[in-house]
Amino acid sequence: MSDSETTAKPAGDTRDLIILGGGLVGMTLALAAAKAGITSHVIDRADPADLVAEGADGRASAISTASWNLFANIGLGERLAPLGCAIDSIAVTDGMKPGQIDFTPKAGDGSLGKMFFNRDLRLALFEAAKDEPHIAWHVKTEAVRRDRGPHGVEVELSDGRLLRASLLVAAEGRQSPTRDEAGFSMAKWDYKHRAMVTALFHEKPHNGTAWEIFYPAGPFALLPLLDDAQGRHRSALVWTVAEKDAAGAIAMTDAMFINEVAARMHGVLGGIELAAPRMSYPLKFHHAAKVIDQRLAVIGDAAHGMHPIAGQGLNLGLRDVGALVEVLTDGMRLGLEPGDAQLLARYEKWRSLDSFMVMSVTDSLTRLFGIPGKLPSAARRLGMGAVQRMPTLKRFFMDEARGMSGKLPELLQG
Ligand SMILES: Cc1cc2nc3c(=O)[nH]c(=O)nc-3n(C[C@H](O)[C@H](O)[C@H](O)COP(=O)(O)OP(=O)(O)OC[C@H]3O[C@@H](n4cnc5c(N)ncnc54)[C@H](O)[C@@H]3O)c2cc1C
């Protein structure tokens, strides 16, 4: 960056978009827009160095085939390809009891997605954004005033600078102040769950298998990562505990933590050790009924946040990105400006069904597997046995995991 805080042109610099929040979704939007010749200001209150510091975000994300296509189409494929671990199959079990479902694609159908450390995704996005002339990236600052009117958008930053654009995009994550200021009504609830996140070294290779083990207290997921430089096998762990037990789980020594984790793994990967710092995230659901308003579009976790059970949050946000860029590009080709109300209406219509479906399925799964007792467990295993025997249904679920179903934006097609 030219000075310590910004790469922006002088105050008043007018661009097509002002994107508030330069996280995984906001920055992908800026880059995808830039590839289509759309200019943007990206504002993030955090210091990018803090966001990519070791241990700042210990999560790894399952990136669907469709999301991978988006990263490749905006020029990040070469950089990211060596860092992703293919998910070749998914094993779903009810507490490791008999009757699991194995989702393994047919030979030649490709993987079910790839696992990436969030840190690696962020580093790739930030590096590309730094050199992109269509992006003016303003960091360690935030909007203190947002005015949206019939002729454009004006944002005042905390350091006094004024930015102007045709369209304002809120990508500030779950607590988006822009969405709240616009007064969007939200469906929201608290799962009273906390995700304990870390990475594990393990004795046996994972063979590209992701394990989704459902316990009444919450799902327990093991997701394949690439071996480290010393050839040690690794997987990401997302262990969901009830909020009332979270303080105890956080306070455990590493040795106690590993014992508890090993007890839930039933030896599937042999002996285990911690491979990363432990972190925890509260788990809540929220869904905005509306995602547009005058010269405003809301994307990513600002619009929808869900349980990570199916690894869909970021993937859904990336589909928002693909759809918004496509709608804007089509409209601008016809001479419309990015903030045009018709374009925004098209964006909302496109995204609402997909977003509602993914959120509903994710929420139902969380509830279904959270019902304790022998009878619900037996019923679930009966249902899983039925799915296991139905190739068409299994194929449907695998296409969902790949993110390849429904009307996909061009940027997410192969
Ligand atoms: C444990 C866990 C595991 C997950 N695993 C997966 C997975 O496997 N696959 C998947 O698809 N999804 C997964 N998710 C979901 C995924 O992490 C989120 O959906 C994704 O990070 C959302 O990105 P975002 O850019 O919308 O929001 P965020 O990542 O929250 O980014 C928001 C950005 O806005 C900035 N910001 C915030 N407020 C302001 C402000 N007022 N002004 C300016 N800037 C601001 C922040 O600094 C940040 O950079 C998981 C989530 C959890 C909790």
CSV table of N, CA and C and ligand atoms in Angstrom, one decimal, residues 21-26 43-46 51 59-62 118 122 141-142 171-174 177 195 197 238 281 283 299-302 308 311-315, ligand 1:
chain,number,residue,atom,x,y,z
A,21,GLY,N,-16.3,-4.2,4.2
A,21,GLY,CA,-15.9,-5.5,4.6
A,21,GLY,C,-15.1,-6.2,3.5
A,22,GLY,N,-13.8,-6.4,3.8
A,22,GLY,CA,-12.9,-7.0,2.8
A,22,GLY,C,-12.5,-8.4,3.3
A,23,GLY,N,-13.5,-9.2,3.8
A,23,GLY,CA,-13.2,-10.5,4.3
A,23,GLY,C,-13.1,-11.5,3.1
A,24,LEU,N,-13.3,-12.8,3.3
A,24,LEU,CA,-13.3,-13.8,2.3
A,24,LEU,C,-14.3,-13.5,1.2
A,25,VAL,N,-15.5,-13.1,1.6
A,25,VAL,CA,-16.5,-12.8,0.6
A,25,VAL,C,-16.4,-11.4,-0.1
A,26,GLY,N,-16.2,-10.4,0.7
A,26,GLY,CA,-16.1,-9.0,0.2
A,26,GLY,C,-14.9,-8.9,-0.8
A,43,ILE,N,-13.5,-1.4,2.0
A,43,ILE,CA,-13.1,-0.8,3.3
A,43,ILE,C,-13.2,-2.0,4.4
A,44,ASP,N,-12.1,-2.1,5.1
A,44,ASP,CA,-12.1,-3.1,6.2
A,44,ASP,C,-11.5,-2.5,7.4
A,45,ARG,N,-12.2,-2.7,8.6
A,45,ARG,CA,-11.7,-2.0,9.8
A,45,ARG,C,-10.5,-2.7,10.4
A,46,ALA,N,-10.2,-3.9,9.9
A,46,ALA,CA,-9.1,-4.7,10.5
A,46,ALA,C,-7.8,-4.4,9.7
A,51,LEU,N,-5.3,-10.1,10.2
A,51,LEU,CA,-6.2,-11.2,9.7
A,51,LEU,C,-5.4,-12.4,9.2
A,59,ARG,N,-9.5,-21.7,11.2
A,59,ARG,CA,-10.4,-22.6,10.5
A,59,ARG,C,-9.9,-23.0,9.2
A,60,ALA,N,-10.3,-24.1,8.7
A,60,ALA,CA,-10.1,-24.5,7.3
A,60,ALA,C,-11.5,-24.6,6.7
A,61,SER,N,-11.7,-24.3,5.5
A,61,SER,CA,-13.0,-24.3,4.8
A,61,SER,C,-13.1,-25.4,3.7
A,62,ALA,N,-14.2,-26.1,3.7
A,62,ALA,CA,-14.5,-27.0,2.6
A,62,ALA,C,-15.0,-26.1,1.4
A,118,ASN,N,-8.2,-21.2,6.0
A,118,ASN,CA,-8.8,-19.8,5.7
A,118,ASN,C,-7.6,-18.8,5.5
A,122,ARG,N,-7.1,-16.2,2.4
A,122,ARG,CA,-7.0,-14.7,2.6
A,122,ARG,C,-5.7,-14.2,2.0
A,141,THR,N,-10.0,1.3,8.9
A,141,THR,CA,-11.0,2.4,8.9
A,141,THR,C,-12.3,1.8,8.7
A,142,GLU,N,-13.4,2.6,9.0
A,142,GLU,CA,-14.7,2.1,8.7
A,142,GLU,C,-15.6,3.2,8.4
A,171,ALA,N,-20.6,-6.4,3.2
A,171,ALA,CA,-20.0,-7.7,3.3
A,171,ALA,C,-19.2,-7.8,4.7
A,172,GLU,N,-19.9,-7.2,5.7
A,172,GLU,CA,-19.2,-7.0,7.0
A,172,GLU,C,-19.3,-8.2,7.9
A,173,GLY,N,-19.9,-9.3,7.4
A,173,GLY,CA,-20.0,-10.5,8.3
A,173,GLY,C,-21.3,-10.4,9.1
A,174,ARG,N,-21.3,-11.3,10.1
A,174,ARG,CA,-22.5,-11.5,10.9
A,174,ARG,C,-23.1,-10.2,11.6
A,177,PRO,N,-23.1,-3.7,10.4
A,177,PRO,CA,-23.9,-2.5,10.8
A,177,PRO,C,-24.6,-1.8,9.7
A,195,ALA,N,-18.4,-24.2,18.4
A,195,ALA,CA,-17.5,-25.1,17.7
A,195,ALA,C,-16.1,-24.9,18.2
A,197,VAL,N,-12.4,-25.6,17.4
A,197,VAL,CA,-11.7,-25.8,16.1
A,197,VAL,C,-10.2,-25.9,16.3
A,238,VAL,N,-13.7,-29.9,13.7
A,238,VAL,CA,-14.7,-29.0,14.2
A,238,VAL,C,-15.6,-29.8,15.1
A,281,TYR,N,-15.8,-20.9,18.4
A,281,TYR,CA,-16.7,-20.0,17.7
A,281,TYR,C,-18.1,-20.3,18.1
A,283,LEU,N,-22.1,-20.6,17.7
A,283,LEU,CA,-22.8,-21.0,16.5
A,283,LEU,C,-24.3,-20.4,16.6
A,299,ILE,N,-24.3,-9.2,1.1
A,299,ILE,CA,-23.8,-10.5,0.7
A,299,ILE,C,-23.1,-11.2,1.8
A,300,GLY,N,-22.8,-12.6,1.6
A,300,GLY,CA,-22.0,-13.3,2.6
A,300,GLY,C,-22.7,-13.4,3.9
A,301,ASP,N,-21.9,-13.6,5.0
A,301,ASP,CA,-22.5,-13.7,6.3
A,301,ASP,C,-23.3,-12.5,6.8
A,302,ALA,N,-23.1,-11.4,6.1
A,302,ALA,CA,-24.0,-10.2,6.5
A,302,ALA,C,-25.4,-10.6,6.2
A,308,PRO,N,-22.0,-24.7,10.9
A,308,PRO,CA,-21.0,-25.1,9.9
A,308,PRO,C,-21.1,-26.6,9.6
A,311,GLY,N,-20.6,-27.2,6.1
A,311,GLY,CA,-19.6,-26.4,5.4
A,311,GLY,C,-20.1,-25.6,4.3
A,312,GLN,N,-21.2,-24.9,4.5
A,312,GLN,CA,-21.8,-24.2,3.3
A,312,GLN,C,-21.8,-22.7,3.4
A,313,GLY,N,-21.4,-22.1,4.6
A,313,GLY,CA,-21.5,-20.7,4.8
A,313,GLY,C,-20.7,-19.9,3.7
A,314,LEU,N,-19.4,-20.2,3.6
A,314,LEU,CA,-18.6,-19.4,2.7
A,314,LEU,C,-19.0,-19.7,1.2
A,315,ASN,N,-19.4,-21.0,1.0
A,315,ASN,CA,-19.8,-21.4,-0.4
A,315,ASN,C,-21.0,-20.6,-0.8
B,1,LIG,C1,-16.3,-23.2,12.8
B,1,LIG,C2,-16.7,-22.8,11.5
B,1,LIG,C3,-16.3,-23.6,10.3
B,1,LIG,C4,-16.7,-23.2,9.1
B,1,LIG,N1,-16.4,-24.0,8.0
B,1,LIG,C5,-16.9,-23.7,6.8
B,1,LIG,C6,-16.6,-24.5,5.6
B,1,LIG,O1,-16.0,-25.6,5.8
B,1,LIG,N2,-17.1,-24.1,4.4
B,1,LIG,C7,-17.8,-23.0,4.3
B,1,LIG,O2,-18.3,-22.7,3.1
B,1,LIG,N3,-18.1,-22.1,5.3
B,1,LIG,C8,-17.6,-22.5,6.5
B,1,LIG,N4,-17.9,-21.6,7.6
B,1,LIG,C9,-18.5,-20.3,7.4
B,1,LIG,C10,-17.6,-19.3,6.8
B,1,LIG,O3,-16.4,-19.2,7.7
B,1,LIG,C11,-18.2,-17.9,6.7
B,1,LIG,O4,-19.4,-18.1,6.0
B,1,LIG,C12,-17.3,-16.9,6.0
B,1,LIG,O5,-16.1,-16.6,6.7
B,1,LIG,C13,-18.1,-15.6,5.8
B,1,LIG,O6,-17.3,-14.6,5.1
B,1,LIG,P1,-17.7,-13.1,5.1
B,1,LIG,O7,-16.6,-12.4,4.3
B,1,LIG,O8,-19.1,-12.9,4.7
B,1,LIG,O9,-17.6,-12.6,6.6
B,1,LIG,P2,-16.4,-12.4,7.6
B,1,LIG,O10,-15.4,-13.6,7.4
B,1,LIG,O11,-16.9,-12.2,8.9
B,1,LIG,O12,-15.7,-11.1,7.1
B,1,LIG,C14,-16.2,-9.8,7.4
B,1,LIG,C15,-15.1,-8.8,7.1
B,1,LIG,O13,-15.6,-7.5,7.4
B,1,LIG,C16,-14.8,-6.7,8.3
B,1,LIG,N5,-15.7,-5.9,9.0
B,1,LIG,C17,-16.6,-6.2,10.0
B,1,LIG,N6,-17.3,-5.1,10.4
B,1,LIG,C18,-16.8,-4.1,9.7
B,1,LIG,C19,-17.1,-2.7,9.7
B,1,LIG,N7,-18.0,-2.2,10.5
B,1,LIG,N8,-16.5,-1.9,8.8
B,1,LIG,C20,-15.5,-2.4,7.9
B,1,LIG,N9,-15.2,-3.7,7.9
B,1,LIG,C21,-15.8,-4.5,8.8
B,1,LIG,C22,-14.1,-7.8,9.1
B,1,LIG,O14,-12.8,-7.2,9.6
B,1,LIG,C23,-13.9,-8.9,8.1
B,1,LIG,O15,-12.7,-8.8,7.4
B,1,LIG,C24,-17.5,-22.0,8.9
B,1,LIG,C25,-17.8,-21.2,10.0
B,1,LIG,C26,-17.4,-21.6,11.3
B,1,LIG,C27,-17.7,-20.7,12.5
